[in-house]
Amino acid sequence: VSNSMDWDRENKQMVFKIRAHGEREVLPVVYQGFVPDSFVNQSEIIAEGSMNGKNFVAQNLLVRCPNNYLAEKAVGGLFKTLRIEGSLYQ
């Protein structure tokens, strides 16, 4: 949610709000730990953790940077072209 990030340097705690695509309801998130440089306003993230009252307490933050990802079809085609076995999506 835009402009909802509040970083407490002393306690190394970030409080922000998230909203699922197409939803109106917001969820407050509390995270304590390393905040990736790529975490900015309106980032697409995955927060791993659990509910504590009305807040979601995140143990991990994963930030998705859409410009750095190849589509799965493109990667699969690249594997086939280069004759590489395996998958990046497991």
Short mmCIF file of C-alpha atoms in Angstrom, two decimals:
data_model
loop_
_atom_site.label_atom_id
_atom_site.label_comp_id
_atom_site.label_asym_id
_atom_site.label_seq_id
_atom_site.Cartn_x
_atom_site.Cartn_y
_atom_site.Cartn_z
CA VAL A 1 0.00 0.00 0.00
CA SER A 2 1.45 3.31 -1.08
CA ASN A 3 3.15 5.46 1.59
CA SER A 4 2.54 2.95 4.40
CA MET A 5 6.18 2.07 5.19
CA ASP A 6 7.55 3.12 8.57
CA TRP A 7 11.17 2.12 9.36
CA ASP A 8 12.41 2.21 12.97
CA ARG A 9 16.22 2.22 12.63
CA GLU A 10 16.91 1.84 16.33
CA ASN A 11 14.82 -1.34 16.65
CA LYS A 12 15.42 -2.44 13.03
CA GLN A 13 11.69 -2.85 12.57
CA MET A 14 9.61 -2.12 9.48
CA VAL A 15 5.85 -1.66 9.65
CA PHE A 16 3.87 -1.44 6.41
CA LYS A 17 0.56 -2.48 4.86
CA ILE A 18 -0.13 -4.95 2.08
CA ARG A 19 -3.11 -5.63 -0.12
CA ALA A 20 -3.74 -8.55 -2.46
CA HIS A 21 -4.28 -7.65 -6.14
CA GLY A 22 -7.87 -6.60 -6.70
CA GLU A 23 -8.71 -6.49 -2.98
CA ARG A 24 -9.75 -3.49 -0.88
CA GLU A 25 -8.83 -4.80 2.57
CA VAL A 26 -5.32 -4.03 3.83
CA LEU A 27 -3.23 -6.03 6.27
CA PRO A 28 -0.67 -4.42 8.60
CA VAL A 29 2.70 -6.21 8.51
CA VAL A 30 5.45 -6.01 11.13
CA TYR A 31 8.93 -7.16 10.09
CA GLN A 32 12.15 -7.09 12.07
CA GLY A 33 15.41 -7.75 10.26
CA PHE A 34 17.27 -7.00 7.05
CA VAL A 35 15.17 -5.03 4.56
CA PRO A 36 16.26 -5.61 0.94
CA ASP A 37 17.31 -2.50 -1.03
CA SER A 38 14.74 -3.43 -3.67
CA PHE A 39 11.89 -3.04 -1.14
CA VAL A 40 10.29 0.30 -2.07
CA ASN A 41 6.78 1.77 -2.15
CA GLN A 42 4.38 -0.48 -4.07
CA SER A 43 6.86 -3.38 -4.36
CA GLU A 44 5.43 -6.79 -5.09
CA ILE A 45 6.41 -8.95 -2.14
CA ILE A 46 5.89 -12.29 -0.50
CA ALA A 47 5.79 -12.04 3.29
CA GLU A 48 6.29 -15.29 5.20
CA GLY A 49 5.13 -15.41 8.81
CA SER A 50 2.00 -15.65 10.93
CA MET A 51 -0.86 -13.60 12.34
CA ASN A 52 -0.53 -11.99 15.77
CA GLY A 53 -3.80 -10.31 16.59
CA LYS A 54 -4.63 -7.92 13.74
CA ASN A 55 -1.02 -7.76 12.48
CA PHE A 56 0.86 -10.16 10.26
CA VAL A 57 4.34 -10.73 11.73
CA ALA A 58 6.73 -11.54 8.88
CA GLN A 59 9.86 -13.61 9.44
CA ASN A 60 10.97 -13.32 5.79
CA LEU A 61 10.43 -10.80 3.01
CA LEU A 62 10.89 -11.72 -0.63
CA VAL A 63 10.78 -8.80 -3.05
CA ARG A 64 9.78 -9.46 -6.63
CA CYS A 65 11.50 -7.27 -9.18
CA PRO A 66 9.46 -7.83 -12.38
CA ASN A 67 12.11 -6.42 -14.72
CA ASN A 68 14.61 -9.08 -13.65
CA TYR A 69 12.45 -12.14 -14.38
CA LEU A 70 12.08 -14.05 -17.62
CA ALA A 71 8.76 -15.60 -18.46
CA GLU A 72 8.63 -19.33 -17.72
CA LYS A 73 8.05 -20.12 -21.42
CA ALA A 74 11.14 -18.14 -22.41
CA VAL A 75 13.28 -19.94 -19.83
CA GLY A 76 11.92 -23.32 -20.91
CA GLY A 77 12.73 -22.48 -24.54
CA LEU A 78 16.22 -21.39 -23.54
CA PHE A 79 16.77 -24.69 -21.71
CA LYS A 80 15.61 -26.60 -24.79
CA THR A 81 17.80 -24.56 -27.16
CA LEU A 82 20.88 -24.98 -24.97
CA ARG A 83 20.02 -28.63 -24.22
CA ILE A 84 20.09 -28.02 -20.48
CA GLU A 85 18.09 -30.31 -18.22
CA GLY A 86 16.34 -28.97 -15.15
CA SER A 87 14.03 -26.21 -14.17
CA LEU A 88 14.23 -22.83 -12.47
CA TYR A 89 10.65 -23.20 -11.25
CA GLN A 90 10.40 -25.89 -8.58
#
